[in-house]
Coordinates of C-alpha atoms in Angstrom, one line a residue:
Chain U
M142 CA 0.0 0.0 0.0
A143 CA 1.4 3.4 -0.9
E144 CA 2.4 5.5 2.0
R145 CA 0.9 9.0 2.0
S146 CA 2.8 11.9 3.4
Y147 CA 0.9 14.0 5.9
T148 CA 1.3 17.1 3.7
S149 CA -0.3 15.5 0.6
R150 CA -3.0 17.8 -0.8
E151 CA -5.6 15.2 -0.3
E152 CA -5.0 15.0 3.4
L153 CA -4.2 18.7 3.8
D154 CA -7.4 20.0 2.1
Q155 CA -9.9 17.3 2.8
Y156 CA -13.0 18.6 4.5
G157 CA -16.1 17.1 6.0
F158 CA -19.5 18.4 6.8
H159 CA -22.1 18.0 9.5
P160 CA -24.8 15.6 8.2
G161 CA -27.4 18.3 8.5
V162 CA -25.5 20.6 6.2
T163 CA -24.8 17.7 3.8
V164 CA -28.6 17.2 3.5
L165 CA -29.9 20.7 3.9
A166 CA -27.6 22.6 1.6
P167 CA -28.5 20.6 -1.6
V168 CA -32.2 20.7 -0.6
V169 CA -32.1 24.4 -0.1
C170 CA -30.3 24.8 -3.5
I171 CA -33.0 22.7 -5.2
L172 CA -35.8 24.5 -3.5
L173 CA -34.4 27.9 -4.5
Q174 CA -33.9 26.6 -8.0
A175 CA -37.5 25.5 -8.1
M176 CA -39.0 28.7 -6.5
L177 CA -36.9 31.6 -7.8
P178 CA -37.7 31.2 -11.5
K179 CA -41.4 31.7 -10.7
T180 CA -40.6 35.3 -9.9
F181 CA -37.5 35.7 -12.0
P182 CA -37.8 33.5 -15.1
W183 CA -34.2 34.3 -16.2
L184 CA -32.9 32.5 -13.2
L185 CA -33.7 29.2 -14.9
H186 CA -30.3 29.6 -16.6
L187 CA -28.6 29.1 -13.3
D188 CA -28.0 25.7 -11.8
L189 CA -27.6 26.0 -8.1
P190 CA -27.7 22.2 -7.5
L191 CA -24.7 21.9 -9.9
I192 CA -22.8 24.5 -7.8
A193 CA -23.6 22.5 -4.6
T194 CA -22.5 19.3 -6.3
I195 CA -19.1 20.8 -7.3
F196 CA -18.6 22.4 -3.9
F197 CA -19.2 19.1 -2.0
A198 CA -17.1 17.1 -4.4
V199 CA -14.1 19.4 -4.4
S200 CA -14.3 19.8 -0.6
R201 CA -14.4 16.1 0.2
R202 CA -11.8 15.2 -2.4
S203 CA -13.3 11.8 -2.8
P204 CA -14.4 10.9 -6.4
I205 CA -16.7 8.2 -5.1
A206 CA -18.4 10.6 -2.6
G207 CA -18.5 13.2 -5.4
A208 CA -20.2 10.8 -7.8
V209 CA -22.7 9.7 -5.2
T210 CA -23.5 13.2 -4.0
G211 CA -23.9 14.4 -7.6
T212 CA -26.1 11.4 -8.5
L213 CA -28.4 11.9 -5.5
I214 CA -28.8 15.7 -6.2
G215 CA -29.4 15.0 -9.9
L216 CA -32.0 12.3 -9.2
F217 CA -33.8 14.7 -6.8
Q218 CA -33.8 17.3 -9.6
D219 CA -35.1 14.7 -12.1
G220 CA -38.0 14.1 -9.7
L221 CA -39.2 17.7 -10.3
T222 CA -39.0 17.6 -14.1
N223 CA -41.0 15.6 -16.6
H224 CA -37.8 13.7 -17.7
P225 CA -37.1 10.1 -16.8
F226 CA -35.1 9.6 -13.6
G227 CA -31.4 9.4 -14.4
V228 CA -30.9 12.3 -16.9
E229 CA -29.6 14.8 -14.4
G230 CA -28.5 11.9 -12.2
I231 CA -25.9 10.7 -14.7
A232 CA -24.8 14.2 -15.6
K233 CA -24.3 15.4 -12.1
G234 CA -22.7 12.0 -11.0
V235 CA -20.0 12.4 -13.7
V236 CA -19.6 16.1 -12.8
G237 CA -19.1 15.2 -9.1
Y238 CA -16.6 12.6 -10.0
V239 CA -14.6 14.9 -12.3
A240 CA -14.8 17.8 -9.8
A241 CA -13.4 15.6 -7.0
S242 CA -10.7 14.3 -9.2
L243 CA -9.7 17.8 -10.3
G244 CA -9.8 19.0 -6.7
F245 CA -6.6 17.1 -6.1
A246 CA -4.7 19.2 -8.6
V247 CA -6.3 22.6 -8.0
D248 CA -6.3 25.0 -5.1
I249 CA -10.0 25.2 -4.5
D250 CA -9.7 28.1 -2.0
N251 CA -8.8 30.4 -4.9
A252 CA -11.8 32.3 -6.2
I253 CA -10.6 32.3 -9.8
N254 CA -9.9 28.6 -9.7
R255 CA -13.4 28.0 -8.3
A256 CA -15.0 30.1 -11.0
T257 CA -13.0 28.4 -13.7
L258 CA -13.9 25.0 -12.4
V259 CA -17.6 25.8 -12.3
F260 CA -17.5 27.3 -15.7
T261 CA -15.8 24.3 -17.2
L262 CA -18.0 21.7 -15.4
S263 CA -21.1 23.7 -16.3
L264 CA -20.2 23.3 -20.0
C265 CA -19.3 19.6 -19.3
Q266 CA -22.8 19.1 -17.9
S267 CA -24.4 20.7 -20.9
G268 CA -22.5 18.4 -23.2
L269 CA -23.4 15.4 -21.1
L270 CA -27.1 16.3 -21.1
Y271 CA -27.0 16.7 -24.8
L272 CA -25.4 13.2 -25.2
I273 CA -27.9 11.7 -22.8
A274 CA -30.9 13.3 -24.7
H275 CA -29.6 12.3 -28.1
W276 CA -28.1 8.8 -27.5
L277 CA -30.0 7.4 -24.6
L278 CA -33.4 9.1 -25.0
G279 CA -33.4 9.6 -28.8
E280 CA -34.7 13.2 -28.5
T281 CA -33.5 14.5 -31.8
S282 CA -35.2 17.9 -31.2
Y283 CA -32.9 18.6 -28.3
Q284 CA -30.5 21.3 -29.4
L285 CA -27.2 22.5 -27.9
L286 CA -27.3 26.3 -28.0
P287 CA -23.6 27.4 -27.7
V288 CA -24.3 31.0 -26.7
G289 CA -27.0 30.0 -24.2
E290 CA -24.8 27.4 -22.6
L291 CA -21.8 29.8 -22.4
L292 CA -24.0 32.4 -20.7
S293 CA -25.3 29.8 -18.3
A294 CA -21.8 28.7 -17.5
V295 CA -20.7 32.3 -16.9
A296 CA -23.7 32.9 -14.7
N297 CA -23.0 29.7 -12.7
S298 CA -19.4 30.6 -12.2
L299 CA -20.3 34.1 -11.0
V300 CA -22.9 32.9 -8.6
A301 CA -20.6 30.1 -7.4
I302 CA -18.1 32.4 -5.8
P303 CA -20.5 33.8 -3.1
V304 CA -22.2 30.4 -2.7
F305 CA -18.9 28.7 -2.1
Y306 CA -18.0 31.5 0.4
I307 CA -21.2 30.8 2.4
L308 CA -20.8 27.1 2.3
D309 CA -17.1 27.4 3.3
R310 CA -18.3 28.4 6.8
F311 CA -19.8 24.9 7.3
R312 CA -16.6 23.0 6.4
I313 CA -15.0 20.8 9.1
R314 CA -11.4 19.8 8.5
D315 CA -11.1 16.0 8.7
Chain N
M150 CA -6.8 -9.1 -9.1
E151 CA -7.3 -7.4 -5.7
S152 CA -4.8 -4.7 -6.7
F153 CA -6.7 -4.2 -9.9
F154 CA -10.0 -3.4 -8.1
T155 CA -8.2 -1.4 -5.5
R156 CA -6.4 0.7 -8.1
L157 CA -9.5 1.2 -10.3
K158 CA -12.0 1.4 -7.4
N159 CA -13.0 5.0 -8.2
P160 CA -13.7 4.6 -12.0
L161 CA -15.4 1.3 -11.4
V162 CA -17.8 2.8 -8.9
L163 CA -18.5 5.6 -11.3
I164 CA -19.1 3.2 -14.1
A165 CA -21.4 1.1 -11.9
I166 CA -23.4 4.2 -10.9
V167 CA -23.8 5.4 -14.5
L168 CA -24.7 1.9 -15.7
V169 CA -27.4 1.5 -13.1
Q170 CA -29.0 4.8 -14.2
V171 CA -28.7 4.0 -17.9
I172 CA -30.5 0.7 -17.3
A173 CA -33.1 2.6 -15.2
L174 CA -33.5 5.1 -18.0
A175 CA -34.0 2.4 -20.6
M176 CA -36.7 0.7 -18.4
Q177 CA -38.5 4.0 -18.0
V178 CA -38.4 4.9 -21.7
Q179 CA -39.5 1.3 -22.6
R180 CA -42.5 1.2 -20.3
P181 CA -44.2 4.6 -20.3
A182 CA -47.5 4.4 -18.5
R183 CA -50.4 5.0 -20.9
D184 CA -53.8 5.6 -19.6
A185 CA -55.8 2.9 -21.3
D186 CA -58.9 5.1 -21.7
G187 CA -57.0 8.3 -22.4
P188 CA -57.6 10.6 -25.3
A189 CA -56.4 8.9 -28.5
G190 CA -56.0 12.2 -30.4
G191 CA -53.9 13.7 -27.7
A192 CA -51.7 10.6 -27.4
A193 CA -50.9 10.7 -31.1
M194 CA -49.3 14.1 -30.9
E195 CA -47.6 13.9 -27.5
S196 CA -44.2 12.4 -26.9
E197 CA -42.6 10.6 -24.0
G198 CA -42.3 13.6 -21.6
S199 CA -46.0 14.4 -21.5
A200 CA -47.2 10.9 -20.6
P201 CA -47.8 10.0 -17.0
D202 CA -45.1 7.9 -15.4
G203 CA -45.1 4.2 -14.7
Q204 CA -46.0 3.0 -11.3
E205 CA -42.5 2.7 -9.8
V206 CA -41.4 6.0 -11.4
S207 CA -44.5 7.7 -10.3
L208 CA -43.8 6.6 -6.7
L209 CA -40.3 8.1 -6.9
R210 CA -41.6 11.3 -8.3
R211 CA -44.4 11.4 -5.7
W212 CA -41.7 11.1 -2.9
T213 CA -39.7 13.9 -4.5
V214 CA -42.7 16.2 -5.0
T215 CA -44.0 15.4 -1.5
A216 CA -40.7 16.4 -0.1
I217 CA -40.4 19.7 -2.0
A218 CA -44.0 20.8 -2.5
P219 CA -44.8 21.5 1.2
L220 CA -41.6 23.5 1.5
E221 CA -42.6 25.5 -1.6
A222 CA -46.1 26.0 -0.3
G223 CA -44.7 26.9 3.2
V224 CA -42.3 29.4 1.7
Q225 CA -45.1 30.9 -0.4
I226 CA -47.4 31.3 2.7
S227 CA -44.6 32.5 5.0
S228 CA -43.4 35.1 2.5
S229 CA -46.9 36.6 2.3
K230 CA -47.1 36.6 6.1
V231 CA -43.7 38.2 6.4
R232 CA -44.8 40.9 3.9
G233 CA -48.0 41.4 6.0
L234 CA -45.9 41.6 9.2
W235 CA -43.6 44.1 7.6
H236 CA -46.4 46.3 6.5
D237 CA -48.0 46.1 10.0
Y238 CA -44.7 46.9 11.6
V239 CA -44.2 49.9 9.4
D240 CA -47.8 51.0 10.2
L241 CA -47.1 50.6 13.9
R242 CA -44.0 52.7 13.7
Q243 CA -45.9 55.3 11.8
A244 CA -48.6 55.2 14.5
R245 CA -46.0 55.8 17.2
Q246 CA -44.4 58.6 15.3
Q247 CA -47.5 60.6 14.5
N248 CA -45.7 63.7 15.5
M249 CA -43.6 63.4 12.3
A250 CA -46.9 64.2 10.5
L251 CA -46.5 65.1 6.9
R252 CA -43.5 63.1 5.8
N253 CA -44.6 59.9 7.5
E254 CA -48.2 60.4 6.3
V255 CA -47.1 60.7 2.7
A256 CA -44.9 57.6 3.0
R257 CA -47.8 55.6 4.6
L258 CA -50.2 56.8 1.9
R259 CA -47.8 55.8 -0.8
E260 CA -47.4 52.4 0.7
E261 CA -51.1 52.1 1.0
E262 CA -51.5 53.1 -2.6
A263 CA -49.0 50.5 -3.7
S264 CA -50.8 47.9 -1.6
L265 CA -54.1 48.9 -3.0
A266 CA -52.7 48.8 -6.5
E267 CA -51.5 45.3 -5.8
D268 CA -54.9 44.3 -4.4
A269 CA -56.6 46.0 -7.4
A270 CA -54.4 44.1 -9.8
Q271 CA -55.2 40.8 -8.1
G272 CA -58.9 41.7 -8.1
R273 CA -58.7 42.4 -11.8
R274 CA -57.0 39.1 -12.4
L275 CA -59.6 37.3 -10.4
Q276 CA -62.4 39.2 -12.1
R277 CA -61.1 38.1 -15.5
L278 CA -60.9 34.5 -14.2
L279 CA -64.6 34.8 -13.1
A280 CA -65.6 36.3 -16.5
F281 CA -63.8 33.5 -18.2
R282 CA -65.6 30.9 -16.2
E283 CA -69.0 32.5 -17.0
Q284 CA -68.1 32.8 -20.7
Y285 CA -67.1 29.2 -21.3
A286 CA -69.4 27.5 -18.8
L287 CA -66.8 25.0 -17.8
T288 CA -66.3 23.3 -14.5
N289 CA -62.9 24.4 -13.4
V290 CA -60.7 24.7 -10.4
A291 CA -58.6 27.8 -9.7
A292 CA -55.1 27.0 -8.7
Q293 CA -52.0 28.9 -7.8
V294 CA -48.5 28.3 -9.2
I295 CA -46.2 27.4 -6.3
G296 CA -43.0 26.3 -8.1
T297 CA -41.2 25.3 -11.2
S298 CA -39.1 22.3 -12.3
G299 CA -36.0 24.4 -11.8
S300 CA -34.7 23.2 -15.2
E301 CA -34.6 25.3 -18.4
R302 CA -35.1 22.1 -20.4
S303 CA -38.3 21.0 -18.6
H304 CA -41.1 23.5 -18.8
V305 CA -43.1 22.3 -15.9
L306 CA -44.9 24.2 -13.1
Y307 CA -46.3 23.0 -9.8
L308 CA -49.8 23.9 -8.7
D309 CA -51.2 24.0 -5.2
K310 CA -54.2 21.8 -6.1
G311 CA -54.1 18.0 -6.6
S312 CA -56.3 14.9 -6.8
A313 CA -58.0 15.9 -3.6
D314 CA -59.4 18.9 -5.5
G315 CA -60.6 16.8 -8.4
L316 CA -57.6 17.2 -10.7
K317 CA -56.7 14.4 -13.1
P318 CA -53.9 14.0 -15.7
D319 CA -54.6 15.4 -19.1
Q320 CA -57.0 18.1 -17.9
P321 CA -56.4 21.4 -19.7
V322 CA -55.1 24.4 -17.9
V323 CA -55.9 28.0 -19.1
T324 CA -55.9 31.6 -18.0
P325 CA -58.3 34.3 -19.3
D326 CA -55.6 35.1 -21.9
G327 CA -55.4 31.7 -23.3
V328 CA -54.2 28.1 -23.1
V329 CA -51.3 27.4 -20.7
G330 CA -50.9 23.6 -20.8
K331 CA -52.2 20.5 -19.3
I332 CA -51.9 18.5 -16.1
R333 CA -49.2 15.9 -16.5
D334 CA -49.1 14.2 -13.1
V335 CA -51.3 14.6 -10.1
F336 CA -50.4 14.1 -6.4
P337 CA -52.8 14.4 -3.4
H338 CA -52.3 18.2 -2.9
T339 CA -50.0 19.2 -5.8
S340 CA -50.1 18.7 -9.5
Q341 CA -47.6 19.0 -12.3
L342 CA -48.5 21.4 -15.1
L343 CA -46.9 20.7 -18.5
L344 CA -46.7 24.0 -20.4
I345 CA -47.4 24.1 -24.1
N346 CA -43.9 25.3 -24.8
D347 CA -42.3 22.1 -23.5
P348 CA -40.9 19.9 -26.3
S349 CA -43.1 17.0 -25.2
S350 CA -46.2 19.0 -25.3
G351 CA -48.7 19.4 -28.2
A352 CA -52.2 20.7 -29.0
G353 CA -54.5 20.6 -31.9
V354 CA -55.2 24.1 -33.3
I355 CA -57.0 26.0 -36.0
L356 CA -55.7 29.2 -37.6
A357 CA -58.6 31.5 -37.0
V358 CA -58.7 33.3 -40.4
T359 CA -57.7 30.6 -42.9
R360 CA -59.3 27.8 -40.8
I361 CA -56.3 25.5 -41.4
R362 CA -55.8 22.8 -38.9
A363 CA -52.4 22.1 -37.4
I364 CA -50.6 20.9 -34.3
V365 CA -48.6 23.3 -32.1
R366 CA -45.6 21.9 -30.2
G367 CA -43.0 23.3 -27.9
T368 CA -39.4 23.6 -28.9
A369 CA -36.2 23.0 -27.0
T370 CA -35.7 26.7 -26.8
G371 CA -39.1 27.2 -25.1
Q372 CA -41.0 28.5 -28.1
V373 CA -44.4 27.4 -29.4
Q374 CA -44.3 26.3 -33.1
I375 CA -46.4 24.8 -35.8
D376 CA -44.2 22.6 -37.9
D377 CA -46.6 20.4 -39.8
L378 CA -47.7 22.9 -42.5
T379 CA -46.2 23.5 -45.8
A380 CA -45.7 27.0 -47.1
D381 CA -49.0 28.8 -47.7
S382 CA -49.4 32.4 -48.8
R383 CA -52.7 32.7 -47.1
I384 CA -51.1 32.3 -43.6
K385 CA -50.0 35.7 -42.4
V386 CA -48.1 37.0 -39.3
G387 CA -50.6 38.2 -36.7
E388 CA -53.2 35.6 -37.4
P389 CA -54.9 34.3 -34.2
V390 CA -54.5 30.6 -33.4
I391 CA -57.2 28.8 -31.4
T392 CA -57.7 25.3 -30.1
S393 CA -59.5 22.9 -32.5
G394 CA -60.7 20.5 -29.9
G395 CA -59.4 17.6 -32.0
D396 CA -56.9 16.6 -29.4
L397 CA -59.7 15.7 -27.0
V398 CA -57.8 17.6 -24.3
F399 CA -58.4 21.3 -24.9
P400 CA -62.0 22.6 -25.5
R401 CA -62.5 24.0 -29.0
G402 CA -62.1 27.8 -29.5
L403 CA -59.7 28.7 -26.7
P404 CA -57.1 31.3 -27.8
V405 CA -53.6 29.8 -28.1
G406 CA -51.7 32.8 -29.4
T407 CA -50.9 34.7 -32.6
I408 CA -48.5 33.9 -35.4
Q409 CA -45.3 35.7 -34.7
S410 CA -43.1 34.6 -37.6
I411 CA -43.2 32.2 -40.6
A412 CA -39.9 30.8 -41.9
P413 CA -38.9 27.7 -43.9
D414 CA -37.9 24.9 -41.6
P415 CA -34.4 23.9 -42.9
L416 CA -34.5 20.6 -41.0
H417 CA -37.9 19.5 -42.3
Q418 CA -38.4 20.6 -45.8
P419 CA -40.8 21.4 -47.3
Y420 CA -42.5 22.3 -44.0
T421 CA -42.5 25.8 -42.5
A422 CA -41.7 26.7 -38.9
I423 CA -44.6 28.9 -37.8
T424 CA -43.7 30.5 -34.4
I425 CA -46.6 31.3 -32.2
K426 CA -46.6 34.0 -29.6
P427 CA -48.6 32.4 -26.7
A428 CA -51.6 34.4 -25.6
A429 CA -50.8 33.7 -22.0
D430 CA -47.5 34.9 -20.5
L431 CA -46.1 31.5 -19.7
N432 CA -43.1 33.0 -17.8
R433 CA -45.2 34.9 -15.3
L434 CA -48.1 32.7 -14.3
E435 CA -49.6 33.1 -10.9
E436 CA -53.3 31.9 -11.0
V437 CA -54.6 29.5 -13.5
L438 CA -57.8 27.6 -14.1
V439 CA -57.8 23.8 -14.5
I440 CA -60.8 22.7 -16.6
T441 CA -62.1 19.6 -14.9
A442 CA -65.2 19.1 -17.0
S443 CA -67.3 20.8 -19.7
S444 CA -70.7 22.0 -18.6
A445 CA -73.8 20.5 -20.1
T446 CA -75.4 23.9 -20.5
L447 CA -74.2 26.1 -23.3
P448 CA -73.3 29.8 -22.7
P449 CA -75.8 32.4 -24.0
A450 CA -73.8 33.2 -27.1
A451 CA -73.3 29.6 -28.1
A452 CA -77.0 28.8 -27.3
Q453 CA -78.0 31.6 -29.7
D454 CA -75.8 30.2 -32.4
A455 CA -77.3 26.8 -31.9
A456 CA -80.8 28.2 -32.2
T457 CA -79.9 30.0 -35.4
A458 CA -78.4 26.8 -36.9
E459 CA -81.5 24.8 -35.9
A460 CA -83.8 27.4 -37.6
T461 CA -81.7 27.3 -40.8
A462 CA -81.9 23.5 -40.8
E463 CA -85.7 23.6 -40.4
A464 CA -86.0 26.1 -43.3
S465 CA -83.8 23.9 -45.5
Q466 CA -86.0 20.9 -44.6
R467 CA -89.2 22.7 -45.5
A468 CA -87.7 23.8 -48.8
A469 CA -86.6 20.3 -49.6
D470 CA -90.1 18.9 -48.8
L471 CA -91.7 21.6 -51.1
V472 CA -89.4 20.8 -54.0
A473 CA -90.0 17.1 -53.5
R474 CA -93.8 17.6 -53.7
K475 CA -93.8 19.9 -56.7
L476 CA -91.1 18.1 -58.7
P477 CA -91.7 14.4 -58.2
G478 CA -88.9 13.7 -60.7
L479 CA -86.4 14.9 -58.1
Q480 CA -87.9 12.7 -55.4
P481 CA -84.9 10.3 -55.1
S482 CA -82.6 13.3 -54.4
A483 CA -85.0 14.6 -51.7
A484 CA -83.5 12.4 -49.2
A485 CA -80.1 13.8 -50.1
A486 CA -81.5 17.3 -49.8
E487 CA -82.9 16.4 -46.4
A488 CA -79.5 15.1 -45.4
A489 CA -77.9 18.3 -46.6
G490 CA -80.4 20.3 -44.6
N491 CA -79.6 18.4 -41.5
G492 CA -75.9 18.7 -42.2
A493 CA -76.2 22.5 -42.0
A494 CA -76.8 22.2 -38.3
G495 CA -74.5 19.3 -37.8
T496 CA -70.7 19.0 -38.0
A497 CA -68.6 19.7 -41.0
A498 CA -68.0 16.1 -41.6
E499 CA -71.7 15.4 -41.7
T500 CA -72.3 18.2 -44.1
K501 CA -69.5 16.9 -46.3
G502 CA -71.1 13.5 -46.4
A503 CA -74.5 14.9 -47.2
S504 CA -73.3 17.0 -50.1
R505 CA -71.6 14.0 -51.5
G506 CA -74.9 12.2 -51.4
S507 CA -76.8 14.9 -53.1
G508 CA -74.1 15.2 -55.8
A509 CA -74.8 11.6 -56.8
G510 CA -78.5 12.4 -57.2
T511 CA -79.6 9.1 -55.7
T512 CA -80.1 7.7 -52.3
P513 CA -76.8 6.1 -51.3
A514 CA -77.1 2.3 -51.3
A515 CA -76.5 0.5 -48.0
P516 CA -73.0 -0.7 -48.0
D517 CA -74.0 -4.2 -47.0
D518 CA -76.8 -4.5 -49.6
P519 CA -75.9 -7.5 -51.8
E520 CA -78.0 -6.0 -54.7
S521 CA -75.6 -3.0 -54.9
Q522 CA -72.5 -5.2 -55.4
I523 CA -71.0 -7.0 -58.3
G524 CA -69.4 -10.3 -57.5
G525 CA -68.2 -11.0 -54.0
L526 CA -69.0 -13.8 -51.6
P527 CA -72.7 -14.6 -51.0
G528 CA -73.9 -13.3 -47.6
V529 CA -70.6 -11.5 -47.0
A530 CA -71.1 -7.7 -46.9
N531 CA -68.7 -5.4 -48.8
S532 CA -66.9 -8.4 -50.4
G533 CA -67.7 -7.4 -54.0
L534 CA -67.3 -4.2 -56.1
P535 CA -70.0 -1.5 -55.9
K536 CA -72.4 -1.4 -58.8
P537 CA -72.3 1.8 -60.9
R538 CA -75.3 4.0 -60.1
A539 CA -77.8 5.1 -62.8
A540 CA -77.0 8.4 -64.4
L541 CA -79.6 11.2 -64.3
H542 CA -78.6 12.4 -67.8
T543 CA -77.7 9.4 -69.9
D544 CA -75.6 9.7 -73.0
R545 CA -73.5 7.2 -75.0
F546 CA -70.9 7.1 -72.3
S547 CA -73.3 6.1 -69.6
P548 CA -73.0 2.5 -68.3
G549 CA -75.4 0.3 -70.2
A550 CA -76.2 2.9 -72.9
T551 CA -74.1 1.2 -75.5
L552 CA -75.0 -2.1 -77.2
P553 CA -72.9 -5.1 -76.2
A554 CA -70.0 -5.8 -78.7
T555 CA -71.6 -9.0 -79.8
E556 CA -74.6 -7.1 -81.2
M557 CA -72.7 -4.5 -83.0
T558 CA -72.2 -4.7 -86.8
P559 CA -69.1 -3.4 -88.5
G560 CA -69.8 -0.2 -90.3
G561 CA -73.2 0.1 -88.6
Q562 CA -74.6 3.5 -87.5
P563 CA -74.4 4.3 -83.8
E564 CA -77.6 4.2 -81.8
S565 CA -79.3 7.5 -81.2
P566 CA -79.2 8.8 -77.7
G567 CA -83.0 8.7 -77.5
R568 CA -83.0 5.0 -78.1
A569 CA -80.2 4.5 -75.7
Q570 CA -82.1 6.4 -73.0
G571 CA -85.3 4.4 -73.5
Q572 CA -83.5 1.0 -73.4
A573 CA -83.7 -0.8 -70.1
T574 CA -80.3 -1.6 -68.9
P575 CA -79.0 -3.5 -65.9
G576 CA -77.8 -0.3 -64.3
H577 CA -80.7 1.8 -65.4
Q578 CA -83.9 1.9 -63.3
P579 CA -87.0 2.3 -65.5
D580 CA -88.9 4.4 -63.1
Q581 CA -86.1 7.0 -63.0
Q582 CA -86.7 9.9 -65.4
P583 CA -84.1 12.3 -66.6
Q584 CA -84.2 15.7 -65.0
Q585 CA -86.3 18.2 -66.8
P586 CA -85.0 21.7 -67.2

């Protein structure tokens, strides 16, 4: 078994969360995502559950935990749509896995790194959703709108900075 | 082997998670729940996303909605209470500081004005809802929008009424402005409203001016489009679009929107993409009406139309009877005239059938009458070919007017039309006289 040094990034930056925060934070994100567009329709371009997925994945530094967290959040989101269960689940599961894997190599406390990570993974998720819709569901009418996806990614990365800052307060160093 | 799994533990877990969901997706797509007695017309134009879920999936969705909907309703109620508390608090502060007379008074009056304006706006909306109910005489349930799907790819809203209030899947949802969508899934105290701009949504419509029938569908970008019509110069921008009732979901005549643009559809030539601007503002819905049943009694305007149509039909019937009495030669076509008269009050399809009958000039033969068939199996209806009907104005081209080939002589003169008319032929009925001018 490989011996890990105490100062490895994984050990140094690995955080945990109170179970209440682990459950409530994604639920609040999903609730806000469902309620805010009723008053502000343009907020549909945001994806707060995606931001929560990325935050928990990069904080825990565990790809498996990231994938499971992303899958559960995605499945919860699927429950509110008219899509079959698994569309958002697969996309967010993969995003959680990739975010946790990237978290080893990136300093997640840096705001620019966080914004870049969210921007990239937001585009990744759009691509995954497109592939799922086309290949798995056979929805040929599903279109990938590059400008719209870019704007969504920018909005997500901008909103992620304050959201990460708030969620940072609930981190517990393992 | 152990080191292999240890080394690749993370990707293997991810693959397992994704694989399980892919299989679950395949099962859901393979077994969509179809309501056995659901509207066939609607089913033909709707896709996977608008159909109710299967039993297991519905259970999962019910859990999700049950977890979220009370929170949404709670936030909705508490936000209105907080607003009330805030206003009361401001009022109290103003009561205590009455010595700061004018400035505070003006501020309070302004707030009251804003509050009254809000109340008036809500009152107007409710008044329009009431007027709509009276106009269409439909049994409906007023519901409030409490949330959205939270996804820009899923145009779904949540209403604060469910099966406990009499809501069922596939019931149409409208506002006084026009059609909004239909109920997709129903839970005890919540229901899922599928908007007409969702890609899985569809509705049968008529273009109000040109009377062309079509199907509107939602697009991936949240627009409402007609994509099953070819280019037609009669269709103009600004033409209203109303429901046709053909989908058996939406009642006939509800406004859907107006044509916003007409452009060739590059992906589906030779069809055009006709974009509709929805009559209802789908992005800002607050109160909606769910039509739970059509009323048996017609509204006053529709009742007047029906009375006019009935009077017209009676007049046509009297005219047909008079013609039949005065011109006995036209008696066989009287039945057709009668049918045409009735058709005026009936549906378009019935009218079309009646006019076809009158055009032939004879009473249509029963389809299973063996005397009206040539060949076929004895005793089996519709197994042979239909016999040609006798012509009103016979000439040398009429069936049976020409001598059989065996009786013709080479170089012989053709028979005169008068003789041909007088000759009894298999397809010619002796009692039928040619129409006199």
